[in-house]
Structure formats: structure tokens, C-alpha cells
XYZ file of N, CA and C in Angstrom:
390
model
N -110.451 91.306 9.028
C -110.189 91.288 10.457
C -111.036 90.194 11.103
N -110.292 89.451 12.046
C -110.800 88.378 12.474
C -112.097 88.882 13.420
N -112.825 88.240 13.707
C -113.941 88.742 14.960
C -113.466 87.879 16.455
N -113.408 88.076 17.359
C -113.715 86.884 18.437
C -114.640 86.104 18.549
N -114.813 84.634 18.978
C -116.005 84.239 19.209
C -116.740 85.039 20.235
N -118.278 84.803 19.665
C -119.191 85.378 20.971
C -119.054 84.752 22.258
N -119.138 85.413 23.390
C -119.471 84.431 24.197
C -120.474 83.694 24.272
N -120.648 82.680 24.991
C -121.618 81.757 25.103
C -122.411 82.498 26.369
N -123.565 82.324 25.853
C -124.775 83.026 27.186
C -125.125 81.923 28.074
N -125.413 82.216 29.473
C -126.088 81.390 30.202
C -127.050 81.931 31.114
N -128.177 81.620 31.152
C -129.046 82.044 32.323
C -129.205 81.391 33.268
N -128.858 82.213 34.292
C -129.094 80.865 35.987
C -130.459 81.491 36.678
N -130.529 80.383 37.244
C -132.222 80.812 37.602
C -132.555 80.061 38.833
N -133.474 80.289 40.097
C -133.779 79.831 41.053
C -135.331 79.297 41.032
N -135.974 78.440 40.375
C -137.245 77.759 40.298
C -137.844 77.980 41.240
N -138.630 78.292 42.179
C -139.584 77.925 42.907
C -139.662 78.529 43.883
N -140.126 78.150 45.142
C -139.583 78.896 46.474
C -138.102 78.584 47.210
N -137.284 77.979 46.605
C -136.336 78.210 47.031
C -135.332 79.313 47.163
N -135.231 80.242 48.482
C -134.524 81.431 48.504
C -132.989 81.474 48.875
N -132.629 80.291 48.822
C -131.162 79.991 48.937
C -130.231 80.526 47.243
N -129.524 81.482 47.648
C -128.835 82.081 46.806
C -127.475 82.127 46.101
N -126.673 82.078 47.280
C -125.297 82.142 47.679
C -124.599 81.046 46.592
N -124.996 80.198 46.275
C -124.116 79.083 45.573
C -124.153 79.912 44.205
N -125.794 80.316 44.063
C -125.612 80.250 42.156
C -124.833 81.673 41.943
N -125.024 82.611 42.664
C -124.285 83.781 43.033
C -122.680 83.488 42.661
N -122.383 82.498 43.220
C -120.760 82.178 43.034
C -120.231 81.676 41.629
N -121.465 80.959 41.471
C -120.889 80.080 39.787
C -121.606 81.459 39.195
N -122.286 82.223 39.018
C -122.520 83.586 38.071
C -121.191 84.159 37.927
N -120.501 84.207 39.124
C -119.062 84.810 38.980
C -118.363 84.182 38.354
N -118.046 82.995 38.349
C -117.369 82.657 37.718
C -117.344 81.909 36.453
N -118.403 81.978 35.694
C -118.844 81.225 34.720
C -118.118 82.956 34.034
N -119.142 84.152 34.344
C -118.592 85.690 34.251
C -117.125 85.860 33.791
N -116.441 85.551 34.793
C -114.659 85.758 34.718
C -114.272 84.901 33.986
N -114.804 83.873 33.652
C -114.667 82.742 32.624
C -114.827 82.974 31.443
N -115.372 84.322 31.118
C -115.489 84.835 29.454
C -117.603 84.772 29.237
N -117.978 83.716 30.275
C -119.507 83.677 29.476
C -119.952 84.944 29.773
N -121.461 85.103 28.772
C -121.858 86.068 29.375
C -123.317 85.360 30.105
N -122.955 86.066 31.626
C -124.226 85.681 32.581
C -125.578 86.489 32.756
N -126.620 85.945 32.774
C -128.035 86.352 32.984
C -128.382 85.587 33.989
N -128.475 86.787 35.586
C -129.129 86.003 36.587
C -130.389 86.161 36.532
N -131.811 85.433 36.600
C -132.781 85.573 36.982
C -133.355 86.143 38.087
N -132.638 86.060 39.209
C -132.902 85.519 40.550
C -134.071 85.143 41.254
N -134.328 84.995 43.171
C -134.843 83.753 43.268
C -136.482 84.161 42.789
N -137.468 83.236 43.226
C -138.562 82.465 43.172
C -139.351 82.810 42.018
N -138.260 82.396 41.040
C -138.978 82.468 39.160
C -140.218 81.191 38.994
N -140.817 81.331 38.427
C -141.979 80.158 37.910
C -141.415 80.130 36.638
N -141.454 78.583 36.203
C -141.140 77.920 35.178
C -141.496 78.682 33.877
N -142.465 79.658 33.521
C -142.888 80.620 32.693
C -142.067 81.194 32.418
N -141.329 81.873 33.518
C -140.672 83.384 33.417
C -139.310 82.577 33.008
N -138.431 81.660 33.747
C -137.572 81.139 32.963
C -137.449 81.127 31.924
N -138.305 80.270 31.256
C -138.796 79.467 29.599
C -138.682 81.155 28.844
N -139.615 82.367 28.996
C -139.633 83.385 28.437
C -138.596 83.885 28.830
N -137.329 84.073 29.427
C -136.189 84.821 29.625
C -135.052 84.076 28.814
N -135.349 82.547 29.003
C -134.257 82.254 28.061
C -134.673 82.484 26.472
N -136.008 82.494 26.119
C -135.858 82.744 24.626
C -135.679 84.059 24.139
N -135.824 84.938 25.378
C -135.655 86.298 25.549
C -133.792 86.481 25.475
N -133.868 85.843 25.758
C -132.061 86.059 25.697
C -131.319 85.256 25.192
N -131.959 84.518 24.188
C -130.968 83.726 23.112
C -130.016 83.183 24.301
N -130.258 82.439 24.897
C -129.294 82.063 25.860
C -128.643 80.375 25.097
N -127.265 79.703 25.447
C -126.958 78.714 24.782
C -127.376 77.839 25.805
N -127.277 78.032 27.408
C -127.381 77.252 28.486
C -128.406 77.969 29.337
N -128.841 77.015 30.069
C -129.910 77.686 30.858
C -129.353 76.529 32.713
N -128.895 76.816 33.691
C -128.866 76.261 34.861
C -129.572 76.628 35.791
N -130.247 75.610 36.166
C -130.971 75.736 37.210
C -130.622 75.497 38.445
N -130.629 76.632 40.086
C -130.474 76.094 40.962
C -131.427 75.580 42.004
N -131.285 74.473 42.768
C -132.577 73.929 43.439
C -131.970 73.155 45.010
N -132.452 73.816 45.995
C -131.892 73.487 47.465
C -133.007 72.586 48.299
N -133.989 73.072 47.488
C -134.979 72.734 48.778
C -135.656 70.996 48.560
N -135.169 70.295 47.615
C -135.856 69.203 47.119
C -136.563 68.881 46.377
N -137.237 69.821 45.351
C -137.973 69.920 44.467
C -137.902 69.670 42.920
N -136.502 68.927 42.791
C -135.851 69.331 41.650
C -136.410 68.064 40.325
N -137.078 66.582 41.341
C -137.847 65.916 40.536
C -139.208 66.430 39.839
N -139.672 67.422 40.349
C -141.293 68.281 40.207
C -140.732 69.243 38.985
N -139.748 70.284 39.491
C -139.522 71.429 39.082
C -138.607 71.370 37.132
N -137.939 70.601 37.547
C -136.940 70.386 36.283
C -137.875 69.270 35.296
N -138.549 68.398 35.168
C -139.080 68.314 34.464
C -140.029 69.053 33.738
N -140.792 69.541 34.505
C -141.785 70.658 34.069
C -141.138 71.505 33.353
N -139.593 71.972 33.942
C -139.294 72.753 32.993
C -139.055 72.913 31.481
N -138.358 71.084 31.349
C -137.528 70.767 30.667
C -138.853 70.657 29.506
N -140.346 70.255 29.755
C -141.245 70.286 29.156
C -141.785 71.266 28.162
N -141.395 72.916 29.633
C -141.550 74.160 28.785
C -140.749 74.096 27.757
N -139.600 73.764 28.003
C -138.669 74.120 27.331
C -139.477 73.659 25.416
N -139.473 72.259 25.864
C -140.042 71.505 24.451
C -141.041 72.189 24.194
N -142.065 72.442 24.442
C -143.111 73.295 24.319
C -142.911 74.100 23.275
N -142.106 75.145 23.539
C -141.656 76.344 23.084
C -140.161 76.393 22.045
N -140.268 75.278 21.934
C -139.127 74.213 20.589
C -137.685 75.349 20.923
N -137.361 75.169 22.230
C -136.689 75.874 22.594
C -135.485 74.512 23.310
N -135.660 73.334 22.867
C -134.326 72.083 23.634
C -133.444 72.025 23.008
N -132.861 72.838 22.287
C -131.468 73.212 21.777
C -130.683 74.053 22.930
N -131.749 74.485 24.188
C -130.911 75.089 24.992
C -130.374 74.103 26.077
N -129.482 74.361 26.402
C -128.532 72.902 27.773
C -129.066 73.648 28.878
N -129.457 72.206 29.365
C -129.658 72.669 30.726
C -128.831 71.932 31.731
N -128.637 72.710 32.731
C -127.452 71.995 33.675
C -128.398 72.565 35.122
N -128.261 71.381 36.149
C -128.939 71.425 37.222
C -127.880 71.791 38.412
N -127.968 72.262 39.286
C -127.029 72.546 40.848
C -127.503 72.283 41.896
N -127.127 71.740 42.608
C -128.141 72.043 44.312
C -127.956 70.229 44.955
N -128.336 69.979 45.714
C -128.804 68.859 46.681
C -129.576 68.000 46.043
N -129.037 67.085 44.941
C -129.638 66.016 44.049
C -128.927 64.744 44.455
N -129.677 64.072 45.119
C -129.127 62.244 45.251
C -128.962 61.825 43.573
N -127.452 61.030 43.809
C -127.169 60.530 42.565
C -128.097 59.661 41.941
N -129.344 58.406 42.412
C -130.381 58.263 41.573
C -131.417 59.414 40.966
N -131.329 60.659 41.822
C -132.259 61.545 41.056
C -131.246 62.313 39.915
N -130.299 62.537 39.764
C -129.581 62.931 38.520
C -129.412 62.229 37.714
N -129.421 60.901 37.593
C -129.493 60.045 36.308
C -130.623 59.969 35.589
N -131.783 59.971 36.678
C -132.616 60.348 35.968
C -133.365 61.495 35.674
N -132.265 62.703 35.808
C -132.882 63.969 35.059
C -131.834 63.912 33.764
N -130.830 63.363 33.675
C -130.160 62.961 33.083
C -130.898 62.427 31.825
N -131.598 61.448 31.926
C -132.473 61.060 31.005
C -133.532 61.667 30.469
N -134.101 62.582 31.209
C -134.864 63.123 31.199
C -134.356 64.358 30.061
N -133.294 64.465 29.770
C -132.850 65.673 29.029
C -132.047 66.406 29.887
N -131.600 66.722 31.112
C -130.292 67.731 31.828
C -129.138 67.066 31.565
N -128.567 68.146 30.852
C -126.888 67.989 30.250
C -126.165 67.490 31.407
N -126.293 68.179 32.244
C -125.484 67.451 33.795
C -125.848 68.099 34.678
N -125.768 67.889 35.985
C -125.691 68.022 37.333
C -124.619 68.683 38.446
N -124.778 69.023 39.107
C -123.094 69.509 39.899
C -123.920 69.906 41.025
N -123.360 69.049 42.387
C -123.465 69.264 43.675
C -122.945 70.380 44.425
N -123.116 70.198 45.595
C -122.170 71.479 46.516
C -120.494 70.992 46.402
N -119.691 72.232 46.174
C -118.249 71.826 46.240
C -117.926 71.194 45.219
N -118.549 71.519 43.822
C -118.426 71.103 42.368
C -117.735 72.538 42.472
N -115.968 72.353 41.637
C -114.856 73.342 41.071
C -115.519 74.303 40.411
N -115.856 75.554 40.026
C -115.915 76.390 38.995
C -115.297 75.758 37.952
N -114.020 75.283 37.742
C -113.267 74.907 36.391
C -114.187 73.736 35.787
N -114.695 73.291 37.025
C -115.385 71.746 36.113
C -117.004 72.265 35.392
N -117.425 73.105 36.087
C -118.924 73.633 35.507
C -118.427 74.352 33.903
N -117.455 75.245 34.817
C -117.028 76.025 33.035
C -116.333 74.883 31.929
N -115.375 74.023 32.402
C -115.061 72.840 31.279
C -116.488 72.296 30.534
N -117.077 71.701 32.041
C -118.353 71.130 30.792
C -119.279 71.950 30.138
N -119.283 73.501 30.130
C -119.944 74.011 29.456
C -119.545 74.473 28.217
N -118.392 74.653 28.140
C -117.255 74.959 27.211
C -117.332 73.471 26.246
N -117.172 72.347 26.446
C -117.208 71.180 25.704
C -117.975 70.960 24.889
């Protein structure tokens, strides 16, 4: 008997003091109805508790959301834990209010991709699915 694939896990998470919610709330849903299975963090996680929830949850993706401007400070540091803890096999995908020079270079930095306000559900779930 065949098995299904597992779903693919993702943890979304709100870094810092940012208490703006509502967006990652929406892509949880629908990443959800999309077959993944979702792990919200929710808001004002420190880069610790992230890093230990995703290895806590075998997660495949880890997205971060970030409103308030912080996302040059916050996402590297993370992306650091991440190495740290030989845990960069996990994707990370960023959301929130990023000027296109600051996503190229988180881009480089190691984030799988980026997605602004009024980024499709279909396009977050395509590129996570890919």
C-alpha cells in the first residue's frame, strides 16, 4: 500500500517586537488548506525560541514575518542561529515591508525568497512546493 507524501512543515514566526499579525495569520491559512502542515509561533519570539522550535519541529521551512523594519538586524542573526545549530537545510522565506535592495541582499545572505504585502497565497505555496 502506497503511503502519501508527508506534508511539508513550516513554522511562521514573528521576530522581535513586532506585533503586527494579521498578514502571517492569513498565509498560516493558507499554506494549511494548501496541504502543509503549519506551526505558528506567534508574536515577539527572540531568535532563540525560533532556532529551538524549528529543530523542535523538524520543520522543512521556517518564514519569517517582519513589519516594523528590522528585518536587516533580525534575519541575519537568525539565519546565523540557524548555522550555529547546523540546522541551514531549513528554507527560510521572509514577509513584510522589505525594499527590493534589502531582499537581494538577504537573498544572499541565505533567504530562499521574500514576498511583500499582496504577494498571492498560490505564489508563496508554488515556491514552497518547488
Amino acid at each position: 500500500m502506497n503511503q502519501p507524501p508527508l506534508a511539508q512543515r513550516i513554522l511562521l514566526a514573528k521576530v522581535g517586537l513586532d506585533g503586527h499579525d494579521r498578514g502571517i495569520k492569513v498565509v498560516a491559512r493558507g499554506l494549511r488548506d494548501a496541504g502543509f502542515h503549519v506551526i505558528y509561533s506567534g508574536l515577539w519570539q527572540s531568535i532563540d525560541a525560533v532556532v529551538q522550535a524549528a529543530a523542535d519541529e523538524d520543520v522543512d521551512w521556517l518564514g519569517v514575518s517582519i513589519l516594523n523594519g528590522a528585518h536587516m538586524t533580525l534575519v541575519p542573526a537568525l539565519l546565523e542561529a540557524l548555522r550555529q545549530r547546523e540546522l541551514s537545510h531549513i528554507g527560510v522565506i521572509v514577509g513584510g515591508i522589505i525594499p527590493p535592495a534589502d531582499q537581494a541582499k538577504l537573498i544572499e545572505l541565505g533567504v530562499r525568497g521574500c514576498f511583500g504585502p499582496g504577494t498571492p497565497l498560490p505564489s508563496i505555496v508554488e515556491f514552497c512546493n518547488s
